[in-house]
Amino acid sequence: MGINLNPFTWWNGATIGTWFGLRGKTSVGEDALGNVYYQGGRDTAGNPRRWVIYSGSNDASRISPEWFGWLHHQIDDVPDRALPPAKPWVKPAVPNMTGTPLAYRPSGALEKGGKRASATGDYEAWTPDA
């Protein structure tokens, strides 16, 4: 994102105010999606303040679970040092696909033709006279 594209728009990256606010803060790491994480200062409870600068659109579902835990003070150190290595069977985190062509659509959804499997006959409707 160029400086001319997003000086005042928050939906496609950090604004110029955010970049000025990060002066003096420490960059602590970057995740696989290119998001950069910062730490510095203290909040009102005395905890260190933590930020994420997204690479691309500002979508919270693009934060991996490990870094989400760090942002919310569930772990003290950055995930690379605080957590054990991932098991080989663990799938990578996927961002929220709602509103995209990759979104989940069940068999009865209109986008899939609106046809669903017929009932199997094990359902009996309730009637007040029964």
PDB file of C-alpha atoms in Angstrom:
ATOM      1  CA  MET A   1       0.000   0.000   0.000  1.00  0.00           C
ATOM      2  CA  GLY A   2       1.425   3.310  -1.021  1.00  0.00           C
ATOM      3  CA  ILE A   3       1.442   6.385   1.171  1.00  0.00           C
ATOM      4  CA  ASN A   4      -0.937   8.144  -1.230  1.00  0.00           C
ATOM      5  CA  LEU A   5      -3.441   5.308  -1.168  1.00  0.00           C
ATOM      6  CA  ASN A   6      -4.189   5.039   2.539  1.00  0.00           C
ATOM      7  CA  PRO A   7      -3.289   8.104   4.623  1.00  0.00           C
ATOM      8  CA  PHE A   8      -6.811   8.335   6.070  1.00  0.00           C
ATOM      9  CA  THR A   9      -8.508   5.047   5.212  1.00  0.00           C
ATOM     10  CA  TRP A  10      -8.430   2.367   7.880  1.00  0.00           C
ATOM     11  CA  TRP A  11      -9.963  -0.477   5.832  1.00  0.00           C
ATOM     12  CA  ASN A  12      -6.971  -1.123   3.579  1.00  0.00           C
ATOM     13  CA  GLY A  13      -4.069  -0.847   5.995  1.00  0.00           C
ATOM     14  CA  ALA A  14      -2.739   1.286   8.831  1.00  0.00           C
ATOM     15  CA  THR A  15      -3.432   5.011   8.656  1.00  0.00           C
ATOM     16  CA  ILE A  16      -0.752   7.649   8.967  1.00  0.00           C
ATOM     17  CA  GLY A  17      -1.900   8.258  12.551  1.00  0.00           C
ATOM     18  CA  THR A  18      -1.265   4.631  13.417  1.00  0.00           C
ATOM     19  CA  TRP A  19       2.252   4.801  11.999  1.00  0.00           C
ATOM     20  CA  PHE A  20       2.985   7.928  14.050  1.00  0.00           C
ATOM     21  CA  GLY A  21       1.575   6.164  17.126  1.00  0.00           C
ATOM     22  CA  LEU A  22       3.972   3.265  16.639  1.00  0.00           C
ATOM     23  CA  ARG A  23       7.067   5.470  16.869  1.00  0.00           C
ATOM     24  CA  GLY A  24       9.202   4.192  19.725  1.00  0.00           C
ATOM     25  CA  LYS A  25       7.396   0.846  19.873  1.00  0.00           C
ATOM     26  CA  THR A  26       9.245  -2.416  19.334  1.00  0.00           C
ATOM     27  CA  SER A  27       8.510  -4.752  16.455  1.00  0.00           C
ATOM     28  CA  VAL A  28       8.446  -8.214  18.039  1.00  0.00           C
ATOM     29  CA  GLY A  29       7.632 -10.456  15.115  1.00  0.00           C
ATOM     30  CA  GLU A  30       5.816 -11.295  11.932  1.00  0.00           C
ATOM     31  CA  ASP A  31       3.473 -14.171  11.137  1.00  0.00           C
ATOM     32  CA  ALA A  32       3.202 -16.312   8.007  1.00  0.00           C
ATOM     33  CA  LEU A  33       0.645 -13.937   6.459  1.00  0.00           C
ATOM     34  CA  GLY A  34       2.993 -10.953   6.754  1.00  0.00           C
ATOM     35  CA  ASN A  35       1.214  -9.238   9.671  1.00  0.00           C
ATOM     36  CA  VAL A  36       3.684  -7.340  11.886  1.00  0.00           C
ATOM     37  CA  TYR A  37       3.279  -7.256  15.683  1.00  0.00           C
ATOM     38  CA  TYR A  38       4.413  -4.446  17.987  1.00  0.00           C
ATOM     39  CA  GLN A  39       4.740  -3.944  21.733  1.00  0.00           C
ATOM     40  CA  GLY A  40       5.429  -0.866  23.829  1.00  0.00           C
ATOM     41  CA  GLY A  41       4.085   1.246  26.649  1.00  0.00           C
ATOM     42  CA  ARG A  42       1.589   0.135  29.283  1.00  0.00           C
ATOM     43  CA  ASP A  43      -2.189   0.081  29.462  1.00  0.00           C
ATOM     44  CA  THR A  44      -4.212   1.217  32.491  1.00  0.00           C
ATOM     45  CA  ALA A  45      -3.837  -2.212  34.145  1.00  0.00           C
ATOM     46  CA  GLY A  46      -0.056  -2.100  33.785  1.00  0.00           C
ATOM     47  CA  ASN A  47       0.084  -4.702  31.002  1.00  0.00           C
ATOM     48  CA  PRO A  48       2.234  -4.033  27.929  1.00  0.00           C
ATOM     49  CA  ARG A  49       0.294  -2.602  24.961  1.00  0.00           C
ATOM     50  CA  ARG A  50       0.320  -4.799  21.869  1.00  0.00           C
ATOM     51  CA  TRP A  51      -0.643  -4.071  18.239  1.00  0.00           C
ATOM     52  CA  VAL A  52      -0.915  -5.786  14.896  1.00  0.00           C
ATOM     53  CA  ILE A  53      -0.396  -4.070  11.547  1.00  0.00           C
ATOM     54  CA  TYR A  54      -2.115  -6.167   8.887  1.00  0.00           C
ATOM     55  CA  SER A  55      -0.542  -6.855   5.525  1.00  0.00           C
ATOM     56  CA  GLY A  56      -3.558  -6.154   3.368  1.00  0.00           C
ATOM     57  CA  SER A  57      -7.116  -5.666   4.498  1.00  0.00           C
ATOM     58  CA  ASN A  58      -7.875  -5.210   8.197  1.00  0.00           C
ATOM     59  CA  ASP A  59      -9.549  -8.513   9.010  1.00  0.00           C
ATOM     60  CA  ALA A  60      -9.144  -9.933  12.503  1.00  0.00           C
ATOM     61  CA  SER A  61      -9.653 -13.486  11.237  1.00  0.00           C
ATOM     62  CA  ARG A  62      -6.292 -13.149   9.433  1.00  0.00           C
ATOM     63  CA  ILE A  63      -4.439 -13.410  12.772  1.00  0.00           C
ATOM     64  CA  SER A  64      -3.101 -16.889  13.535  1.00  0.00           C
ATOM     65  CA  PRO A  65      -4.220 -18.487  16.832  1.00  0.00           C
ATOM     66  CA  GLU A  66      -0.698 -18.283  18.272  1.00  0.00           C
ATOM     67  CA  TRP A  67      -0.419 -14.528  17.719  1.00  0.00           C
ATOM     68  CA  PHE A  68      -4.019 -14.017  18.879  1.00  0.00           C
ATOM     69  CA  GLY A  69      -2.975 -15.502  22.223  1.00  0.00           C
ATOM     70  CA  TRP A  70      -0.004 -13.139  22.393  1.00  0.00           C
ATOM     71  CA  LEU A  71      -2.126 -10.077  21.518  1.00  0.00           C
ATOM     72  CA  HIS A  72      -4.597 -10.921  24.291  1.00  0.00           C
ATOM     73  CA  HIS A  73      -1.912 -11.619  26.931  1.00  0.00           C
ATOM     74  CA  GLN A  74      -2.607 -15.356  27.092  1.00  0.00           C
ATOM     75  CA  ILE A  75       1.123 -15.964  26.617  1.00  0.00           C
ATOM     76  CA  ASP A  76       3.857 -13.594  27.768  1.00  0.00           C
ATOM     77  CA  ASP A  77       6.553 -14.137  25.155  1.00  0.00           C
ATOM     78  CA  VAL A  78       6.200 -14.196  21.364  1.00  0.00           C
ATOM     79  CA  PRO A  79       4.772 -17.490  20.051  1.00  0.00           C
ATOM     80  CA  ASP A  80       8.008 -18.572  18.357  1.00  0.00           C
ATOM     81  CA  ARG A  81       9.757 -18.760  21.722  1.00  0.00           C
ATOM     82  CA  ALA A  82       6.867 -19.483  24.112  1.00  0.00           C
ATOM     83  CA  LEU A  83       5.041 -22.280  22.313  1.00  0.00           C
ATOM     84  CA  PRO A  84       6.237 -25.732  21.329  1.00  0.00           C
ATOM     85  CA  PRO A  85       6.628 -26.428  17.612  1.00  0.00           C
ATOM     86  CA  ALA A  86       3.428 -27.292  15.752  1.00  0.00           C
ATOM     87  CA  LYS A  87       2.613 -30.947  15.233  1.00  0.00           C
ATOM     88  CA  PRO A  88       2.788 -32.161  11.632  1.00  0.00           C
ATOM     89  CA  TRP A  89      -0.964 -32.907  11.584  1.00  0.00           C
ATOM     90  CA  VAL A  90      -2.001 -29.348  12.551  1.00  0.00           C
ATOM     91  CA  LYS A  91      -3.556 -27.504   9.609  1.00  0.00           C
ATOM     92  CA  PRO A  92      -2.668 -23.853   9.025  1.00  0.00           C
ATOM     93  CA  ALA A  93      -5.220 -21.258  10.129  1.00  0.00           C
ATOM     94  CA  VAL A  94      -7.643 -20.101   7.432  1.00  0.00           C
ATOM     95  CA  PRO A  95      -9.130 -16.597   7.375  1.00  0.00           C
ATOM     96  CA  ASN A  96     -12.885 -16.049   7.443  1.00  0.00           C
ATOM     97  CA  MET A  97     -14.153 -16.870   3.946  1.00  0.00           C
ATOM     98  CA  THR A  98     -17.696 -15.489   4.390  1.00  0.00           C
ATOM     99  CA  GLY A  99     -18.664 -13.335   1.422  1.00  0.00           C
ATOM    100  CA  THR A 100     -16.082 -14.892  -0.891  1.00  0.00           C
ATOM    101  CA  PRO A 101     -16.460 -17.628  -3.518  1.00  0.00           C
ATOM    102  CA  LEU A 102     -14.685 -19.989  -1.086  1.00  0.00           C
ATOM    103  CA  ALA A 103     -17.354 -19.596   1.630  1.00  0.00           C
ATOM    104  CA  TYR A 104     -19.074 -22.736   2.944  1.00  0.00           C
ATOM    105  CA  ARG A 105     -22.446 -23.353   1.348  1.00  0.00           C
ATOM    106  CA  PRO A 106     -24.546 -26.330   2.491  1.00  0.00           C
ATOM    107  CA  SER A 107     -26.333 -28.474  -0.064  1.00  0.00           C
ATOM    108  CA  GLY A 108     -29.652 -26.593   0.289  1.00  0.00           C
ATOM    109  CA  ALA A 109     -28.159 -23.131  -0.257  1.00  0.00           C
ATOM    110  CA  LEU A 110     -29.442 -21.130  -3.210  1.00  0.00           C
ATOM    111  CA  GLU A 111     -25.874 -20.715  -4.480  1.00  0.00           C
ATOM    112  CA  LYS A 112     -25.700 -24.512  -4.823  1.00  0.00           C
ATOM    113  CA  GLY A 113     -28.998 -24.867  -6.680  1.00  0.00           C
ATOM    114  CA  GLY A 114     -31.374 -24.789  -3.699  1.00  0.00           C
ATOM    115  CA  LYS A 115     -31.857 -28.566  -3.687  1.00  0.00           C
ATOM    116  CA  ARG A 116     -31.403 -30.489  -0.481  1.00  0.00           C
ATOM    117  CA  ALA A 117     -31.646 -34.155   0.344  1.00  0.00           C
ATOM    118  CA  SER A 118     -35.165 -35.316   0.954  1.00  0.00           C
ATOM    119  CA  ALA A 119     -36.218 -36.293   4.456  1.00  0.00           C
ATOM    120  CA  THR A 120     -35.577 -39.898   5.420  1.00  0.00           C
ATOM    121  CA  GLY A 121     -38.990 -40.432   7.001  1.00  0.00           C
ATOM    122  CA  ASP A 122     -37.774 -40.526  10.599  1.00  0.00           C
ATOM    123  CA  TYR A 123     -39.356 -37.142  11.362  1.00  0.00           C
ATOM    124  CA  GLU A 124     -42.886 -36.959  12.696  1.00  0.00           C
ATOM    125  CA  ALA A 125     -44.424 -33.499  12.929  1.00  0.00           C
ATOM    126  CA  TRP A 126     -45.965 -32.471  16.237  1.00  0.00           C
ATOM    127  CA  THR A 127     -49.664 -31.720  16.305  1.00  0.00           C
ATOM    128  CA  PRO A 128     -51.522 -30.234  19.238  1.00  0.00           C
ATOM    129  CA  ASP A 129     -54.196 -32.965  19.132  1.00  0.00           C
ATOM    130  CA  ALA A 130     -51.740 -35.846  19.487  1.00  0.00           C
TER     131      ALA A 130
END
